[in-house]
GROMACS .gro file of C-alpha atoms in nm:
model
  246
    1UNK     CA    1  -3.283   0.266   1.588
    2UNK     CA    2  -3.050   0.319   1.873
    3UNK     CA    3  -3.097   0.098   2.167
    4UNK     CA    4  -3.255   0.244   2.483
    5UNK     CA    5  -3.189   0.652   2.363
    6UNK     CA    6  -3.429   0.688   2.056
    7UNK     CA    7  -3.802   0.726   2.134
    8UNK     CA    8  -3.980   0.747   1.859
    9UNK     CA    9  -4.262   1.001   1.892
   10UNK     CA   10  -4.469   1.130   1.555
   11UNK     CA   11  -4.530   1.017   1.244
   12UNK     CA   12  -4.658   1.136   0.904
   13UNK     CA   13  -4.716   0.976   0.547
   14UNK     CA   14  -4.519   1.145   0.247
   15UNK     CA   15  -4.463   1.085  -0.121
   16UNK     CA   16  -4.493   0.720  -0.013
   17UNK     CA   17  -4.292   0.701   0.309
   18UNK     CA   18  -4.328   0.721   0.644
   19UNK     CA   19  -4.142   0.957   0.817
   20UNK     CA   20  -4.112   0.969   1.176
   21UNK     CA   21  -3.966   1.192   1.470
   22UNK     CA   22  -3.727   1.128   1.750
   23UNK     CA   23  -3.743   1.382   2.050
   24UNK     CA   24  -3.394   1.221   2.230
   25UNK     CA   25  -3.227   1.264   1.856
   26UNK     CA   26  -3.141   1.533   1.605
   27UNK     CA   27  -3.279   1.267   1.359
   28UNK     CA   28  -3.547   1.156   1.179
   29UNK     CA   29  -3.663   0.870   1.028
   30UNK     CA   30  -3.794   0.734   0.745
   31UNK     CA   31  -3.934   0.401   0.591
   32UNK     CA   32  -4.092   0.313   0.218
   33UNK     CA   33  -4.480   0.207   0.235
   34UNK     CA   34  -4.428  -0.140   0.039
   35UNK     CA   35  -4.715  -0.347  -0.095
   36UNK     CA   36  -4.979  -0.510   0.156
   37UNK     CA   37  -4.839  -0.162   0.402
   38UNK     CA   38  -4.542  -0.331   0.536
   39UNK     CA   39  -4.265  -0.157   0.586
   40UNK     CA   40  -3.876  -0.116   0.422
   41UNK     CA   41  -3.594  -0.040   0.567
   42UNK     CA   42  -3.563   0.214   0.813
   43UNK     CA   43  -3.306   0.499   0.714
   44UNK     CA   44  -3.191   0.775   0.950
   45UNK     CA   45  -3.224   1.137   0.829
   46UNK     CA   46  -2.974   1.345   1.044
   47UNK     CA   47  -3.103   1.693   1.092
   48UNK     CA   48  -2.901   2.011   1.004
   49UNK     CA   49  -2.887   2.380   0.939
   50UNK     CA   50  -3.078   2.574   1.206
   51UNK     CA   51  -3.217   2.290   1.405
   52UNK     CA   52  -3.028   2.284   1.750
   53UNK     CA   53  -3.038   1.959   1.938
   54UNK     CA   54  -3.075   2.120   2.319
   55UNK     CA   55  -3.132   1.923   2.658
   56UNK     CA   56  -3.512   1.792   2.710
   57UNK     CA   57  -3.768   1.690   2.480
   58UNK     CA   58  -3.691   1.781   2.103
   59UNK     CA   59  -3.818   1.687   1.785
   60UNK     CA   60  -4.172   1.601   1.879
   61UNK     CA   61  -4.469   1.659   1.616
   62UNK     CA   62  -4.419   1.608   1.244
   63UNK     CA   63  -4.637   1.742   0.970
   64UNK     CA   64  -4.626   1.779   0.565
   65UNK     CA   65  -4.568   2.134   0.488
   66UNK     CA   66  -4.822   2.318   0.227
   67UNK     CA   67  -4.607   2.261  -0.066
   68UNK     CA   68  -4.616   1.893  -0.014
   69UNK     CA   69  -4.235   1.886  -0.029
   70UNK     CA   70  -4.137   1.937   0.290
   71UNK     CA   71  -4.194   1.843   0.648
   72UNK     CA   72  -4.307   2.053   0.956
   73UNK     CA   73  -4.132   1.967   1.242
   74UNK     CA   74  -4.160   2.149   1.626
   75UNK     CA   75  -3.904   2.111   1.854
   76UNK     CA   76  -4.054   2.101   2.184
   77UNK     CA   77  -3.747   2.193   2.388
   78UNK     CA   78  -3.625   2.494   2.197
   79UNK     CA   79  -4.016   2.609   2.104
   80UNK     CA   80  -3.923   2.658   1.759
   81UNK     CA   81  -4.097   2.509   1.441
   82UNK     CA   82  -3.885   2.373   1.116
   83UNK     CA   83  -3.914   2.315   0.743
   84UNK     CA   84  -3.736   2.013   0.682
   85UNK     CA   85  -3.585   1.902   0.358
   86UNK     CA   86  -3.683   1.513   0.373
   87UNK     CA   87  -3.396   1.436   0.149
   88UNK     CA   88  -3.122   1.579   0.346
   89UNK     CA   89  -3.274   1.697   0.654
   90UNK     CA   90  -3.140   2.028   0.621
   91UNK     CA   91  -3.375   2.237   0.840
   92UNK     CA   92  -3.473   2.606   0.812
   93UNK     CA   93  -3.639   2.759   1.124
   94UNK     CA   94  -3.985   2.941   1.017
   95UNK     CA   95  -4.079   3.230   1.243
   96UNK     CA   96  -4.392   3.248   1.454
   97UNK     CA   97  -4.559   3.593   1.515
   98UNK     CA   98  -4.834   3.710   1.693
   99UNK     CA   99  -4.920   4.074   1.743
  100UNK     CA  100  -4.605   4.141   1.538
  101UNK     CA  101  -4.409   4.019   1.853
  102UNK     CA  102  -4.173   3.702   1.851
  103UNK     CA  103  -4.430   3.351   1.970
  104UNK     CA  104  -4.252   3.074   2.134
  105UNK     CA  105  -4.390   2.759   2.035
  106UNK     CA  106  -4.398   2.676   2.417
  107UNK     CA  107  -4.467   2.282   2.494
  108UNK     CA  108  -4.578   2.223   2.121
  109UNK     CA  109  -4.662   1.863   2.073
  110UNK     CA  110  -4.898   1.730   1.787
  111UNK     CA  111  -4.948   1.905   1.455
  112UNK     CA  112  -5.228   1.903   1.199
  113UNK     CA  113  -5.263   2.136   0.878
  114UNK     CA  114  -5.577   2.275   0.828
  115UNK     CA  115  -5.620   2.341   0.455
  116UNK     CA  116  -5.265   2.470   0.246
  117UNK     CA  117  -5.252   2.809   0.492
  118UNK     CA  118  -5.369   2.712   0.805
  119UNK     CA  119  -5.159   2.490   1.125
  120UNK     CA  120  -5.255   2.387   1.438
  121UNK     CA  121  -5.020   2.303   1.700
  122UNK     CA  122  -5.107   2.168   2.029
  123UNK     CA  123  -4.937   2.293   2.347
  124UNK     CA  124  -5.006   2.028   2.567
  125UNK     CA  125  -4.918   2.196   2.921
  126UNK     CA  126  -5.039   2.528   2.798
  127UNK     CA  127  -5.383   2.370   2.753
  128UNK     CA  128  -5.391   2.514   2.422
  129UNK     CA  129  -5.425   2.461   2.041
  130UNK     CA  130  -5.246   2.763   1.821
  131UNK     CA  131  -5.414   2.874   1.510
  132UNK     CA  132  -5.134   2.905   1.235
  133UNK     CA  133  -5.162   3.116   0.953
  134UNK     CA  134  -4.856   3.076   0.682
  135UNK     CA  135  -4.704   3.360   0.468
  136UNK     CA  136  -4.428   3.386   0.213
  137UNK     CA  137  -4.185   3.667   0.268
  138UNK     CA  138  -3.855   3.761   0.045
  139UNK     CA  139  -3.899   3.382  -0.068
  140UNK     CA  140  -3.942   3.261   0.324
  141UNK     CA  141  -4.188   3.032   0.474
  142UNK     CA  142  -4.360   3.229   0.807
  143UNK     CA  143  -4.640   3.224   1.046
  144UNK     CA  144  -4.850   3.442   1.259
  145UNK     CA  145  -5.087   3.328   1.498
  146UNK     CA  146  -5.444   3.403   1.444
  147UNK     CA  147  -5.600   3.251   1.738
  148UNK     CA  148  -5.551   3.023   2.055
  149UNK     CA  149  -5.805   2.767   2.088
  150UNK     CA  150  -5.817   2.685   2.515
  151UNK     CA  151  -6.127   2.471   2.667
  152UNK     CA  152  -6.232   2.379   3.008
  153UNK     CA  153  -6.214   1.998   2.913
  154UNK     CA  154  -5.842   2.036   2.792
  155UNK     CA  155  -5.629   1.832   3.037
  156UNK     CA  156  -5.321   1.791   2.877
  157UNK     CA  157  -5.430   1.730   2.501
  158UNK     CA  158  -5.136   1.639   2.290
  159UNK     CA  159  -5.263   1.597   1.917
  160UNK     CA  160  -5.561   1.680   1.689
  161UNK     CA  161  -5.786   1.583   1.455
  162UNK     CA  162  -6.044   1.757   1.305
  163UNK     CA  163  -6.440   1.627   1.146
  164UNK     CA  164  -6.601   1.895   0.969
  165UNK     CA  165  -6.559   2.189   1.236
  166UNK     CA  166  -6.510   2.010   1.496
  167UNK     CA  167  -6.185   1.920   1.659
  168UNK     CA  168  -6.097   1.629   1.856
  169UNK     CA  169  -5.798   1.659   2.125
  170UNK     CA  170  -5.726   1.328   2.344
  171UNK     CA  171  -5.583   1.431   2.636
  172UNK     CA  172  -5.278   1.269   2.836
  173UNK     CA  173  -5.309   1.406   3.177
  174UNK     CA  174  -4.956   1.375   3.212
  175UNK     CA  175  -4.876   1.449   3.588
  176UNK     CA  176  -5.181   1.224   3.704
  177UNK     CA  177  -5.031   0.907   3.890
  178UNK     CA  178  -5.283   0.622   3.890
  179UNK     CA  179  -5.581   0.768   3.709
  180UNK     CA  180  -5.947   0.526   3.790
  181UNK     CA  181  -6.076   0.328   3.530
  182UNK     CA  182  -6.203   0.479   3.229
  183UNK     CA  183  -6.048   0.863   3.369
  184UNK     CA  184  -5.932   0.951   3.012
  185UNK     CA  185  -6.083   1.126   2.772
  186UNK     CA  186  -6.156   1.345   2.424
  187UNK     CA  187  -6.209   1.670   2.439
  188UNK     CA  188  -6.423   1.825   2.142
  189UNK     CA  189  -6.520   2.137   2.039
  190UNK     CA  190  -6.653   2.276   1.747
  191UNK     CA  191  -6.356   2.555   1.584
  192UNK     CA  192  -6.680   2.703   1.401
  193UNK     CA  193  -6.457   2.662   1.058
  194UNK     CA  194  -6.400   2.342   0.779
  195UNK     CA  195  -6.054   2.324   0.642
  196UNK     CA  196  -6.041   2.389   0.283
  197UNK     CA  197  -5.784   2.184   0.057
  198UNK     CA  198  -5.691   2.237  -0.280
  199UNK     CA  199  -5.616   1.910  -0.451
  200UNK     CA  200  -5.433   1.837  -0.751
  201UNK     CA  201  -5.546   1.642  -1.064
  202UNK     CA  202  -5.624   1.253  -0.938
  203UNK     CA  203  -5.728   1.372  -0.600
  204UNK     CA  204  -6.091   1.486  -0.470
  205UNK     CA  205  -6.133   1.677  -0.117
  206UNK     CA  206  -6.258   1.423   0.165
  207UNK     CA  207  -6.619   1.531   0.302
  208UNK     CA  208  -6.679   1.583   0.629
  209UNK     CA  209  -6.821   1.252   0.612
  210UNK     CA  210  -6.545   1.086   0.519
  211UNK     CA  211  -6.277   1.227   0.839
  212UNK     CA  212  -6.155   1.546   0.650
  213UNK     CA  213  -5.888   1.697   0.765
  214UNK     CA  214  -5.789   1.428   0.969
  215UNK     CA  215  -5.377   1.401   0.947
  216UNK     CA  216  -5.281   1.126   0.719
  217UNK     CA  217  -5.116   0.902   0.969
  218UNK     CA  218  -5.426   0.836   1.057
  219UNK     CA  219  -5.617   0.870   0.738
  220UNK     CA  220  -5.379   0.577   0.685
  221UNK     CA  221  -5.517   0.383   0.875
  222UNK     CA  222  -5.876   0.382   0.786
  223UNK     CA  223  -5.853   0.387   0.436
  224UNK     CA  224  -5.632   0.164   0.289
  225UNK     CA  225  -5.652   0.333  -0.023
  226UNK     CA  226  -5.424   0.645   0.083
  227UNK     CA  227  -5.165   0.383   0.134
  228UNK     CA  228  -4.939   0.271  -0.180
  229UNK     CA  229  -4.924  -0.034  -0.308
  230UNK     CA  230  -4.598  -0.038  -0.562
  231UNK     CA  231  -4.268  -0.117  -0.369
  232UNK     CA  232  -4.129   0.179  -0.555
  233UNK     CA  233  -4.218   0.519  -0.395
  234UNK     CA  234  -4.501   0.698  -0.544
  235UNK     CA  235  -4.682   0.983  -0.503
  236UNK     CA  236  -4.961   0.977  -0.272
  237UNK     CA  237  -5.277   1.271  -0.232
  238UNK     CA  238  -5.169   1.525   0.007
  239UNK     CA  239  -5.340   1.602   0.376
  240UNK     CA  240  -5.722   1.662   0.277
  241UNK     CA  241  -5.733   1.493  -0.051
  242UNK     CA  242  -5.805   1.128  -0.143
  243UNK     CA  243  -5.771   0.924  -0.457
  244UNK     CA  244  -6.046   0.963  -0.696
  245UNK     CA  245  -6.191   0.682  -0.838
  246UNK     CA  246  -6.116   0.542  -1.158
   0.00000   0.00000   0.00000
């Protein structure tokens, strides 16, 4: 990584990699999951076609898209969300509607899909979580926003996870200088809906007992088992699923 510039913010599991943002950088980056969940090498993906390294914050939450191909990727400085070819890192913008009317994805920070049709993106300052609904049109990946989640707790939330129906936001507080002890916090509030996955053959749908939904860098973590063991790339159950039992 480059010394003192890079600053590494997301990071999502793929097809047996991690893959990771950096918001100083038109770059991503990505690593192989070897056996024991080391690490490999890490390779730089430059990013290209309609992504547009601006000043400020850029590339800042990172997602896999619904065909389990791709990448989501929101660049926080130009409020625009991507579908990123994690070969290449060719990028294609994907329009954001609501009311038929053009939505900046303003302050975007973490991502989480919610089922194969469904995104949530966090807008930290706005004190808001957008409800993302994706469509197909003329062969074109789109969204429209369904709804905007806000609370009274929110206080700068930057990411999500979700339990059943009910979503949990930390929240930074950024622009708080010397919070007391223990002034952080978790927002959580019940969306009222479960995020439905489709899984293909050799993966079941996690429970609500067993975190569904929640994104699979952190799925990662608690459950070894969504990690892969070869040192050869394989390919692992998407966001929702887990490995069925033999």
């Amino acid at each position: 990584l480059a010394a003192n510039t890079s600053f590494i913010n997301d990071a999502i599991v793929m097809g047996g990699y991690v893959y990771a943002t950096d918001s100083n950088s038109p770059m991503i980056y990505r690593s192989m999951v070897m056996e024991g969940g080391g690490l490999g090498v890490v390779e730089p993906i430059m990013l290209s076609g309609d992504w547009q390294q601006v000043v400020g914050f850029n590339a800042n939450g990172i997602e896999v898209a619904p065909d389990m191909q791709h990448l989501l990727v929101v660049n926080m400085a130009n409020r625009t969300l991507f579908l990123v070819d994690p070969a290449t890192g060719a990028a294609t913008a994907v329009p954001v509607t609501m009311e038929g009317t053009h939505y900046p994805l303003s302050n975007a920070d973490g991502l989480l899909r919610c089922g194969n049709d469904k995104l949530f993106v966090v807008q930290n300052f706005d004190q808001t979580v957008a409800v993302l609904e994706f469509a197909m049109a003329d062969g074109m990946l789109g969204a429209h926003v369904s709804q905007r989640i806000t609370d009274a707790t929110f206080d700068v939330p930057t990411t999500v996870a979700i339990v059943g129906s009910v979503m949990y936001l930390p929240n930074a507080r950024f622009g708080i200088t010397s919070p007391p002890p223990n002034a952080y916090n978790v927002s959580r509030v019940d969306w009222g809906m479960e995020c439905a996955y489709d899984c293909p053959e050799g993966c079941s749908p996690i429970t609500a007992g067993g975190m569904a939904g929640m994104p699979s860098r952190r799925r990662s973590l608690l459950f070894g088992s969504f990690m892969p063991t070869p040192t050869t790339p394989t390919t692992t159950c998407p966001v929702g699923c887990m490995p069925m039992a033999a």
